[in-house]
Amino acid sequence: MYMNGYRCFACMAEQSAEFAGFQCPVCGGNLDIIYDYSAVAQDFADAGNAEQRDLFRYRSFLPVETPQNPFPLRIGGTPLYRATRLGRQAGLRNLYLKDDSCNPSASLKDRASAVTLCRAIETGASVVSAASTGNAGSSLACLAAALDLKAVIFVPEDAPAAKLTQALSFGARVLAVRGSYDDAYELCLVASEEFGWFNRSTGFNPFTREGKKTCAFEIWEDLERRVPDRVVVASGDGNILSGIWKGWCELKSAGLIDRLPRIDCAQSAASAAITQTVHRLRLNQDQTVDWSHVTVDEVHATTIADSISVDRPRDGLAAVKAVIQSGGEAIAVSDDEILSAVAEMAQFTGVFPEPAAAAPWAAVKQMAGEQSIDKDELVVCIVSGSGLKDVASAAEATDTALVIEPSLDAVRDALYPVLPA
Ligand SMILES: Cc1ncc(COP(=O)(O)O)c(C=O)c1O
Ligand SMILES: [Zn+2]
């Protein structure tokens, strides 16, 4: 393991690898895990794990060891699809989808759960907790079941039924908090502290980002070690986005690539705290940003895309920094555009995203419409969760099934209606 310690995203204070907390002891900011990249690069070159198609293929870049080898579930190693027909809808020639709905609990969150639970086991924890809009919780429950840990999940009361049922089926204790995701988050923080649980909550726990960054490593390898021009990421707390940016930065620090992609943030206009903050900072672009003084906006989120419905982004600073440093765009799309994007992705690619996971395609269309994206750019949209997690929302953008009698005439009438004379 080549982890060197931690660095605060806000005040840049560093802690040694022995530091046991999750937040900066100087200013309370989120912590980034740092490594000795020349050692990482050497180890990655020597690793000889060409056959391994999961996230532990990148163990040289990870701050944990696997408790069991092989890991009991296959996390990562998800497909990268070229989406030619979908891209054509916006005039793009090089569109790809990274389909992370193929993970065991059907979302990208499994990458974070895998690394955080390895860390939990290393620290001797037997109970793990998380606040979640739904996917982080069902993911934690899934991996806890596989690793024989107990999971306590805090979700907002109105989380989609499929996500709750997943978590319950995996045997987690699920607490549906009367209130928003932000209320669930605060309660999970105090309860985990009180009862001594290992808290996997997004943003707060620096190990989640380490799992999510592996998505960038896979894209790079799937593109035969090319760097895309843009990676478009749906954001609520901003942790997937900051993780994916970190992955590209680490490939560069390890000398494996020599340029970086732009990272675009896709949000619903009804939950756009990160987007608003990026636009506010860009208005003052003549000043260099002093990150220790940047505050991230808070909003009252109401989007239908429940996974990205967040009032106060818990990894907002890291995400805002990633968008600005990468030269990416921050885009807010309407909920209607997100729902249309679900159906379009499904119909033009065969990949069925949940609403949050369709936001990147809605954002790409907006950028293409405004000519802020070139038709030849190599663009990767991250499909962060499966459409099966929220069929009620997808149903709003599709026709209903035709109910017919069990007869051939009924089929004919339904599909080949007689034209009026
Ligand atoms: C499917 C999906 N997409 C995107 C996100 C946004 O991730 P983050 O909150 O790290 O920005 C989530 C988070 O729950 C998610 O489940
Ligand atoms: Zn700090």
CSV table of C-alpha atoms and ligand atoms in Angstrom, one decimal:
chain,number,residue,atom,x,y,z
A,1,MET,CA,0.0,0.0,0.0
A,2,TYR,CA,1.4,3.4,-1.0
A,3,MET,CA,-1.0,5.7,0.9
A,4,ASN,CA,1.0,8.6,2.4
A,5,GLY,CA,-1.7,10.4,4.4
A,6,TYR,CA,-4.4,12.9,3.9
A,7,ARG,CA,-4.8,16.4,2.6
A,8,CYS,CA,-7.7,18.8,3.3
A,9,PHE,CA,-9.5,20.1,0.2
A,10,ALA,CA,-10.1,23.4,1.9
A,11,CYS,CA,-7.1,24.5,3.9
A,12,MET,CA,-4.6,21.9,2.4
A,13,ALA,CA,-3.4,20.8,5.9
A,14,GLU,CA,-1.9,17.3,5.7
A,15,GLN,CA,-2.3,14.4,8.1
A,16,SER,CA,-0.2,11.2,8.3
A,17,ALA,CA,-1.6,7.8,7.2
A,18,GLU,CA,-2.0,6.9,10.9
A,19,PHE,CA,-4.6,9.7,11.3
A,20,ALA,CA,-7.8,7.9,12.4
A,21,GLY,CA,-10.4,10.7,11.8
A,22,PHE,CA,-12.5,11.4,8.7
A,23,GLN,CA,-12.4,15.2,8.6
A,24,CYS,CA,-9.7,17.8,8.7
A,25,PRO,CA,-8.8,18.5,12.3
A,26,VAL,CA,-7.8,22.0,11.4
A,27,CYS,CA,-10.9,23.3,9.6
A,28,GLY,CA,-13.4,20.4,9.4
A,29,GLY,CA,-13.1,20.1,5.6
A,30,ASN,CA,-13.2,16.9,3.6
A,31,LEU,CA,-9.9,14.9,3.3
A,32,ASP,CA,-8.2,13.6,0.1
A,33,ILE,CA,-6.1,10.5,0.5
A,34,ILE,CA,-2.6,11.0,-1.0
A,35,TYR,CA,0.0,8.5,-2.2
A,36,ASP,CA,3.6,8.0,-3.3
A,37,TYR,CA,2.8,8.0,-7.0
A,38,SER,CA,6.2,6.9,-8.2
A,39,ALA,CA,5.8,3.8,-6.0
A,40,VAL,CA,2.2,3.4,-7.3
A,41,ALA,CA,3.4,3.6,-10.9
A,42,GLN,CA,6.1,1.0,-10.4
A,43,ASP,CA,3.7,-1.4,-8.6
A,44,PHE,CA,1.1,-1.0,-11.3
A,45,ALA,CA,3.6,-1.7,-14.0
A,46,ASP,CA,4.8,-4.8,-12.1
A,47,ALA,CA,1.4,-6.0,-11.0
A,48,GLY,CA,0.8,-8.4,-13.9
A,49,ASN,CA,-2.9,-8.6,-13.2
A,50,ALA,CA,-4.0,-8.3,-16.8
A,51,GLU,CA,-6.8,-10.9,-16.4
A,52,GLN,CA,-8.4,-9.3,-13.4
A,53,ARG,CA,-11.6,-7.4,-14.4
A,54,ASP,CA,-12.7,-5.7,-11.2
A,55,LEU,CA,-11.7,-2.7,-9.2
A,56,PHE,CA,-8.9,-4.5,-7.3
A,57,ARG,CA,-7.1,-4.7,-10.5
A,58,TYR,CA,-6.0,-1.1,-9.5
A,59,ARG,CA,-4.9,-2.1,-6.0
A,60,SER,CA,-1.6,-0.2,-6.5
A,61,PHE,CA,-3.8,2.9,-6.3
A,62,LEU,CA,-5.9,1.8,-3.3
A,63,PRO,CA,-5.5,2.6,0.4
A,64,VAL,CA,-6.7,-0.9,1.5
A,65,GLU,CA,-6.0,-4.6,1.1
A,66,THR,CA,-8.9,-7.0,0.3
A,67,PRO,CA,-10.0,-8.9,3.3
A,68,GLN,CA,-10.7,-12.0,1.2
A,69,ASN,CA,-9.1,-12.9,-2.1
A,70,PRO,CA,-11.0,-13.0,-4.4
A,71,PHE,CA,-13.4,-10.4,-3.1
A,72,PRO,CA,-16.8,-12.1,-2.6
A,73,LEU,CA,-18.5,-10.0,-5.3
A,74,ARG,CA,-17.3,-8.6,-8.6
A,75,ILE,CA,-17.2,-4.8,-8.2
A,76,GLY,CA,-16.3,-2.7,-11.3
A,77,GLY,CA,-15.1,-4.1,-14.5
A,78,THR,CA,-18.2,-2.7,-16.0
A,79,PRO,CA,-18.7,-2.2,-19.8
A,80,LEU,CA,-17.9,0.9,-21.8
A,81,TYR,CA,-20.3,1.0,-24.8
A,82,ARG,CA,-19.9,3.1,-27.9
A,83,ALA,CA,-23.3,4.8,-28.3
A,84,THR,CA,-23.3,5.8,-32.0
A,85,ARG,CA,-27.1,6.1,-32.5
A,86,LEU,CA,-27.6,8.0,-29.3
A,87,GLY,CA,-24.7,10.4,-30.1
A,88,ARG,CA,-26.2,11.1,-33.5
A,89,GLN,CA,-29.3,12.5,-31.8
A,90,ALA,CA,-27.1,15.4,-30.7
A,91,GLY,CA,-24.8,15.4,-33.7
A,92,LEU,CA,-21.9,13.7,-31.8
A,93,ARG,CA,-19.6,11.2,-33.4
A,94,ASN,CA,-17.8,9.8,-30.4
A,95,LEU,CA,-20.2,9.2,-27.5
A,96,TYR,CA,-19.6,6.4,-25.0
A,97,LEU,CA,-21.6,5.1,-22.0
A,98,LYS,CA,-19.8,3.7,-19.0
A,99,ASP,CA,-22.5,1.3,-17.7
A,100,ASP,CA,-22.0,1.1,-14.0
A,101,SER,CA,-25.5,-0.2,-13.5
A,102,CYS,CA,-23.8,-3.6,-14.1
A,103,ASN,CA,-22.4,-3.6,-10.5
A,104,PRO,CA,-23.9,-6.1,-8.0
A,105,SER,CA,-26.4,-3.7,-6.4
A,106,ALA,CA,-26.9,-1.9,-9.8
A,107,SER,CA,-25.1,1.4,-9.1
A,108,LEU,CA,-21.7,2.9,-9.2
A,109,LYS,CA,-21.9,3.2,-5.4
A,110,ASP,CA,-20.6,-0.4,-5.1
A,111,ARG,CA,-17.1,0.9,-5.9
A,112,ALA,CA,-17.2,3.1,-2.8
A,113,SER,CA,-18.8,0.5,-0.6
A,114,ALA,CA,-16.1,-2.0,-1.6
A,115,VAL,CA,-13.2,0.2,-0.5
A,116,THR,CA,-14.9,1.6,2.6
A,117,LEU,CA,-15.8,-1.9,3.8
A,118,CYS,CA,-12.2,-3.1,3.4
A,119,ARG,CA,-11.2,-0.2,5.5
A,120,ALA,CA,-14.0,-0.9,8.0
A,121,ILE,CA,-12.7,-4.5,8.4
A,122,GLU,CA,-9.1,-3.3,8.7
A,123,THR,CA,-10.2,-1.0,11.6
A,124,GLY,CA,-12.1,-3.9,13.3
A,125,ALA,CA,-15.6,-2.6,12.8
A,126,SER,CA,-18.5,-5.0,12.8
A,127,VAL,CA,-21.4,-2.5,12.2
A,128,VAL,CA,-21.3,-0.1,9.2
A,129,SER,CA,-23.7,2.7,8.6
A,130,ALA,CA,-24.6,5.2,5.9
A,131,ALA,CA,-27.0,8.0,5.1
A,132,SER,CA,-28.3,7.6,1.6
A,133,THR,CA,-30.7,8.9,-1.0
A,134,GLY,CA,-31.1,5.1,-1.7
A,135,ASN,CA,-28.2,3.7,-3.8
A,136,ALA,CA,-25.4,4.1,-1.3
A,137,GLY,CA,-27.6,2.4,1.3
A,138,SER,CA,-28.6,-0.5,-0.9
A,139,SER,CA,-25.0,-0.8,-2.0
A,140,LEU,CA,-23.7,-0.9,1.5
A,141,ALA,CA,-26.3,-3.4,2.5
A,142,CYS,CA,-25.3,-5.6,-0.5
A,143,LEU,CA,-21.6,-5.6,0.3
A,144,ALA,CA,-22.1,-5.9,4.0
A,145,ALA,CA,-24.1,-9.1,3.3
A,146,ALA,CA,-21.3,-10.5,1.2
A,147,LEU,CA,-18.7,-9.6,3.8
A,148,ASP,CA,-20.7,-10.7,6.9
A,149,LEU,CA,-21.0,-7.2,8.4
A,150,LYS,CA,-24.1,-5.6,10.0
A,151,ALA,CA,-25.4,-2.5,8.1
A,152,VAL,CA,-27.6,0.3,9.4
A,153,ILE,CA,-29.0,2.6,6.7
A,154,PHE,CA,-30.6,6.0,7.1
A,155,VAL,CA,-32.8,7.0,4.1
A,156,PRO,CA,-35.3,9.8,3.5
A,157,GLU,CA,-38.9,8.4,4.0
A,158,ASP,CA,-39.7,8.9,0.4
A,159,ALA,CA,-36.8,6.9,-1.1
A,160,PRO,CA,-37.9,4.7,-4.1
A,161,ALA,CA,-39.4,1.4,-3.0
A,162,ALA,CA,-36.9,-0.7,-5.1
A,163,LYS,CA,-33.9,0.8,-3.3
A,164,LEU,CA,-35.4,0.2,0.1
A,165,THR,CA,-36.5,-3.3,-0.8
A,166,GLN,CA,-32.9,-4.1,-2.0
A,167,ALA,CA,-31.4,-2.9,1.3
A,168,LEU,CA,-34.0,-4.8,3.4
A,169,SER,CA,-33.5,-8.0,1.3
A,170,PHE,CA,-29.8,-7.8,1.9
A,171,GLY,CA,-30.6,-7.9,5.7
A,172,ALA,CA,-29.8,-4.3,6.6
A,173,ARG,CA,-31.6,-2.4,9.3
A,174,VAL,CA,-33.2,0.4,7.3
A,175,LEU,CA,-34.3,3.6,9.1
A,176,ALA,CA,-36.6,5.7,6.9
A,177,VAL,CA,-36.2,9.2,8.4
A,178,ARG,CA,-39.1,11.6,8.4
A,179,GLY,CA,-37.4,14.4,6.5
A,180,SER,CA,-35.0,14.9,3.6
A,181,TYR,CA,-31.7,13.2,2.7
A,182,ASP,CA,-30.0,16.0,4.6
A,183,ASP,CA,-32.0,15.2,7.8
A,184,ALA,CA,-31.0,11.5,7.4
A,185,TYR,CA,-27.4,12.5,6.9
A,186,GLU,CA,-27.2,14.5,10.1
A,187,LEU,CA,-28.9,11.7,12.1
A,188,CYS,CA,-26.5,9.1,10.7
A,189,LEU,CA,-23.5,11.3,11.8
A,190,VAL,CA,-24.6,11.6,15.4
A,191,ALA,CA,-25.9,8.0,15.7
A,192,SER,CA,-22.7,6.5,14.2
A,193,GLU,CA,-20.7,8.6,16.7
A,194,GLU,CA,-22.9,7.6,19.6
A,195,PHE,CA,-22.9,3.9,18.8
A,196,GLY,CA,-19.3,3.6,17.4
A,197,TRP,CA,-20.4,2.4,13.9
A,198,PHE,CA,-18.1,2.8,10.9
A,199,ASN,CA,-19.8,5.6,8.9
A,200,ARG,CA,-19.6,5.2,5.1
A,201,SER,CA,-21.6,8.3,4.4
A,202,THR,CA,-20.6,10.1,1.2
A,203,GLY,CA,-18.3,13.0,1.4
A,204,PHE,CA,-17.6,12.6,5.2
A,205,ASN,CA,-15.8,9.3,4.6
A,206,PRO,CA,-12.6,9.9,2.5
A,207,PHE,CA,-12.4,6.3,1.4
A,208,THR,CA,-15.6,6.4,-0.8
A,209,ARG,CA,-13.8,8.6,-3.3
A,210,GLU,CA,-11.0,6.0,-3.6
A,211,GLY,CA,-13.4,3.4,-4.9
A,212,LYS,CA,-15.2,5.8,-7.3
A,213,LYS,CA,-11.9,6.9,-8.9
A,214,THR,CA,-11.5,3.4,-10.3
A,215,CYS,CA,-14.2,4.1,-12.8
A,216,ALA,CA,-11.8,6.5,-14.5
A,217,PHE,CA,-9.0,3.9,-14.6
A,218,GLU,CA,-11.4,1.5,-16.4
A,219,ILE,CA,-12.5,4.1,-19.0
A,220,TRP,CA,-8.8,4.8,-19.7
A,221,GLU,CA,-8.0,1.1,-20.2
A,222,ASP,CA,-11.2,0.4,-22.2
A,223,LEU,CA,-10.3,3.3,-24.5
A,224,GLU,CA,-6.9,1.5,-25.1
A,225,ARG,CA,-5.2,4.0,-22.8
A,226,ARG,CA,-6.6,7.1,-24.5
A,227,VAL,CA,-8.0,10.0,-22.5
A,228,PRO,CA,-11.5,11.2,-23.4
A,229,ASP,CA,-12.2,14.9,-24.0
A,230,ARG,CA,-15.1,14.9,-21.5
A,231,VAL,CA,-16.5,12.8,-18.8
A,232,VAL,CA,-20.0,13.8,-17.8
A,233,VAL,CA,-21.1,12.9,-14.3
A,234,ALA,CA,-24.5,13.3,-12.5
A,235,SER,CA,-23.9,15.1,-9.2
A,236,GLY,CA,-25.8,15.4,-5.9
A,237,ASP,CA,-23.2,15.4,-3.1
A,238,GLY,CA,-20.4,15.6,-5.8
A,239,ASN,CA,-18.4,12.6,-4.6
A,240,ILE,CA,-18.7,10.6,-7.8
A,241,LEU,CA,-17.5,13.6,-9.7
A,242,SER,CA,-14.6,14.4,-7.4
A,243,GLY,CA,-13.7,10.7,-7.4
A,244,ILE,CA,-13.6,10.4,-11.2
A,245,TRP,CA,-11.5,13.6,-11.5
A,246,LYS,CA,-9.2,12.2,-8.9
A,247,GLY,CA,-8.8,9.0,-11.0
A,248,TRP,CA,-7.6,10.9,-14.0
A,249,CYS,CA,-5.3,13.2,-11.9
A,250,GLU,CA,-3.7,10.1,-10.4
A,251,LEU,CA,-3.1,8.5,-13.8
A,252,LYS,CA,-1.2,11.7,-14.7
A,253,SER,CA,0.7,11.8,-11.4
A,254,ALA,CA,1.8,8.2,-12.0
A,255,GLY,CA,3.1,9.2,-15.5
A,256,LEU,CA,0.5,7.0,-17.3
A,257,ILE,CA,-1.2,9.9,-19.2
A,258,ASP,CA,-0.1,13.3,-20.2
A,259,ARG,CA,-3.3,15.2,-20.4
A,260,LEU,CA,-6.6,15.4,-18.5
A,261,PRO,CA,-10.2,15.3,-19.6
A,262,ARG,CA,-12.8,18.0,-18.8
A,263,ILE,CA,-15.2,16.8,-16.1
A,264,ASP,CA,-18.8,18.1,-16.7
A,265,CYS,CA,-21.2,18.2,-13.8
A,266,ALA,CA,-24.9,17.3,-14.7
A,267,GLN,CA,-27.5,18.3,-12.2
A,268,SER,CA,-31.3,18.9,-12.2
A,269,ALA,CA,-32.2,22.5,-12.1
A,270,ALA,CA,-34.3,21.5,-9.1
A,271,SER,CA,-31.1,20.5,-7.2
A,272,ALA,CA,-28.3,22.5,-8.6
A,273,ALA,CA,-26.1,23.6,-5.7
A,274,ILE,CA,-22.8,22.6,-7.3
A,275,THR,CA,-23.7,24.1,-10.7
A,276,GLN,CA,-24.7,27.4,-9.1
A,277,THR,CA,-21.5,27.6,-7.2
A,278,VAL,CA,-19.4,26.9,-10.3
A,279,HIS,CA,-21.2,29.6,-12.2
A,280,ARG,CA,-20.8,32.1,-9.3
A,281,LEU,CA,-17.0,31.5,-9.1
A,282,ARG,CA,-16.6,31.7,-12.8
A,283,LEU,CA,-18.2,35.2,-12.8
A,284,ASN,CA,-15.2,36.3,-10.8
A,285,GLN,CA,-12.7,34.5,-13.0
A,286,ASP,CA,-10.1,37.2,-12.9
A,287,GLN,CA,-9.3,36.3,-9.3
A,288,THR,CA,-7.5,33.1,-8.4
A,289,VAL,CA,-9.8,31.0,-6.2
A,290,ASP,CA,-8.8,30.8,-2.5
A,291,TRP,CA,-10.4,27.4,-1.8
A,292,SER,CA,-10.2,27.8,1.9
A,293,HIS,CA,-12.7,30.6,1.6
A,294,VAL,CA,-15.1,29.1,-0.9
A,295,THR,CA,-18.6,28.2,0.4
A,296,VAL,CA,-20.8,25.9,-1.6
A,297,ASP,CA,-24.4,27.0,-2.2
A,298,GLU,CA,-27.3,25.3,-0.4
A,299,VAL,CA,-30.6,24.8,-2.2
A,300,HIS,CA,-34.0,23.4,-1.5
A,301,ALA,CA,-33.9,20.3,-3.7
A,302,THR,CA,-37.1,19.0,-5.2
A,303,THR,CA,-36.0,17.0,-8.3
A,304,ILE,CA,-37.6,13.7,-9.4
A,305,ALA,CA,-34.1,12.3,-9.8
A,306,ASP,CA,-34.0,11.2,-6.2
A,307,SER,CA,-30.3,10.1,-6.2
A,308,ILE,CA,-29.2,13.6,-6.9
A,309,SER,CA,-31.7,15.4,-4.8
A,310,VAL,CA,-29.4,17.1,-2.3
A,311,ASP,CA,-29.8,20.4,-0.4
A,312,ARG,CA,-26.3,20.7,0.9
A,313,PRO,CA,-23.6,18.8,-1.2
A,314,ARG,CA,-21.4,16.8,1.2
A,315,ASP,CA,-18.5,16.8,-1.2
A,316,GLY,CA,-19.4,20.0,-2.9
A,317,LEU,CA,-16.1,21.8,-2.5
A,318,ALA,CA,-14.1,18.9,-4.1
A,319,ALA,CA,-16.6,18.7,-6.9
A,320,VAL,CA,-16.6,22.4,-7.6
A,321,LYS,CA,-12.8,22.4,-7.6
A,322,ALA,CA,-12.8,19.4,-10.0
A,323,VAL,CA,-15.1,21.1,-12.5
A,324,ILE,CA,-13.1,24.4,-12.4
A,325,GLN,CA,-9.7,22.9,-12.5
A,326,SER,CA,-10.6,20.5,-15.3
A,327,GLY,CA,-12.2,23.3,-17.4
A,328,GLY,CA,-15.5,21.5,-17.4
A,329,GLU,CA,-19.0,22.8,-17.6
A,330,ALA,CA,-21.7,22.7,-14.9
A,331,ILE,CA,-25.1,22.1,-16.4
A,332,ALA,CA,-28.6,22.3,-14.9
A,333,VAL,CA,-31.3,20.4,-16.9
A,334,SER,CA,-35.0,20.2,-16.2
A,335,ASP,CA,-36.7,17.2,-14.7
A,336,ASP,CA,-38.6,16.8,-18.0
A,337,GLU,CA,-35.4,16.7,-19.9
A,338,ILE,CA,-34.0,14.0,-17.5
A,339,LEU,CA,-37.1,11.9,-18.0
A,340,SER,CA,-36.9,12.2,-21.8
A,341,ALA,CA,-33.2,11.3,-21.6
A,342,VAL,CA,-34.1,8.0,-19.7
A,343,ALA,CA,-36.3,6.9,-22.6
A,344,GLU,CA,-33.9,8.1,-25.3
A,345,MET,CA,-30.9,6.3,-23.7
A,346,ALA,CA,-33.0,3.1,-23.4
A,347,GLN,CA,-34.3,3.3,-26.9
A,348,PHE,CA,-31.1,4.2,-28.7
A,349,THR,CA,-28.6,2.0,-26.7
A,350,GLY,CA,-30.4,-0.7,-24.8
A,351,VAL,CA,-29.0,0.7,-21.5
A,352,PHE,CA,-31.8,1.6,-19.0
A,353,PRO,CA,-30.7,4.4,-16.6
A,354,GLU,CA,-32.4,5.7,-13.5
A,355,PRO,CA,-33.3,9.4,-13.8
A,356,ALA,CA,-30.1,10.6,-12.1
A,357,ALA,CA,-28.0,8.4,-14.4
A,358,ALA,CA,-29.8,10.0,-17.4
A,359,ALA,CA,-28.9,13.5,-16.4
A,360,PRO,CA,-25.4,13.4,-18.2
A,361,TRP,CA,-27.1,12.7,-21.5
A,362,ALA,CA,-29.6,15.5,-21.0
A,363,ALA,CA,-26.6,17.7,-20.2
A,364,VAL,CA,-24.7,16.6,-23.3
A,365,LYS,CA,-27.7,17.5,-25.5
A,366,GLN,CA,-27.8,20.9,-23.9
A,367,MET,CA,-24.1,21.5,-24.4
A,368,ALA,CA,-24.4,20.3,-28.1
A,369,GLY,CA,-27.3,22.6,-28.6
A,370,GLU,CA,-25.3,25.6,-27.3
A,371,GLN,CA,-22.2,24.5,-29.4
A,372,SER,CA,-20.1,24.3,-26.2
A,373,ILE,CA,-19.1,20.8,-27.3
A,374,ASP,CA,-17.5,19.8,-30.6
A,375,LYS,CA,-19.1,17.0,-32.6
A,376,ASP,CA,-15.8,15.1,-32.8
A,377,GLU,CA,-15.1,15.2,-29.0
A,378,LEU,CA,-14.7,11.9,-27.3
A,379,VAL,CA,-17.4,12.1,-24.6
A,380,VAL,CA,-18.1,9.5,-21.9
A,381,CYS,CA,-21.4,9.7,-20.0
A,382,ILE,CA,-21.4,7.8,-16.7
A,383,VAL,CA,-24.5,5.6,-16.2
A,384,SER,CA,-24.4,5.6,-12.4
A,385,GLY,CA,-27.5,3.6,-11.6
A,386,SER,CA,-30.1,1.2,-13.2
A,387,GLY,CA,-33.6,2.2,-14.4
A,388,LEU,CA,-35.0,-0.7,-12.5
A,389,LYS,CA,-34.4,1.2,-9.3
A,390,ASP,CA,-37.1,3.7,-10.1
A,391,VAL,CA,-39.6,2.4,-12.7
A,392,ALA,CA,-42.3,4.8,-11.5
A,393,SER,CA,-40.3,7.8,-12.8
A,394,ALA,CA,-39.4,6.0,-16.1
A,395,ALA,CA,-43.0,5.2,-16.6
A,396,GLU,CA,-43.8,9.0,-16.8
A,397,ALA,CA,-41.9,9.2,-20.1
A,398,THR,CA,-43.3,6.1,-21.7
A,399,ASP,CA,-46.6,4.9,-23.2
A,400,THR,CA,-48.7,2.5,-21.2
A,401,ALA,CA,-49.1,-1.1,-22.3
A,402,LEU,CA,-52.1,-1.7,-24.5
A,403,VAL,CA,-54.6,-4.0,-22.8
A,404,ILE,CA,-56.2,-6.4,-25.3
A,405,GLU,CA,-58.3,-9.5,-25.6
A,406,PRO,CA,-56.3,-12.8,-26.1
A,407,SER,CA,-57.1,-12.9,-29.9
A,408,LEU,CA,-55.3,-12.3,-33.2
A,409,ASP,CA,-57.9,-9.8,-34.2
A,410,ALA,CA,-57.1,-7.8,-31.1
A,411,VAL,CA,-53.4,-7.8,-32.0
A,412,ARG,CA,-54.3,-6.7,-35.5
A,413,ASP,CA,-56.6,-3.9,-34.2
A,414,ALA,CA,-54.0,-2.7,-31.7
A,415,LEU,CA,-51.0,-2.7,-34.1
A,416,TYR,CA,-52.6,-2.3,-37.5
A,417,PRO,CA,-55.6,-0.1,-36.9
A,418,VAL,CA,-58.0,0.3,-39.8
A,419,LEU,CA,-57.5,3.7,-41.3
A,420,PRO,CA,-60.7,5.8,-41.3
A,421,ALA,CA,-62.3,5.9,-44.9
B,1,LIG,C1,-27.3,6.8,-9.6
B,1,LIG,C2,-26.6,7.9,-9.0
B,1,LIG,N1,-26.1,8.9,-9.8
B,1,LIG,C3,-25.5,9.9,-9.3
B,1,LIG,C4,-25.3,10.1,-7.9
B,1,LIG,C5,-24.6,11.3,-7.4
B,1,LIG,O1,-23.5,11.0,-6.7
B,1,LIG,P1,-22.9,12.1,-5.7
B,1,LIG,O2,-23.9,12.3,-4.6
B,1,LIG,O3,-21.6,11.6,-5.2
B,1,LIG,O4,-22.8,13.4,-6.5
B,1,LIG,C6,-25.8,9.1,-7.0
B,1,LIG,C7,-25.8,9.3,-5.6
B,1,LIG,O5,-26.5,8.7,-4.8
B,1,LIG,C8,-26.5,8.0,-7.6
B,1,LIG,O6,-27.0,7.0,-6.8
B,2,ZN,ZN,-8.7,21.8,6.5
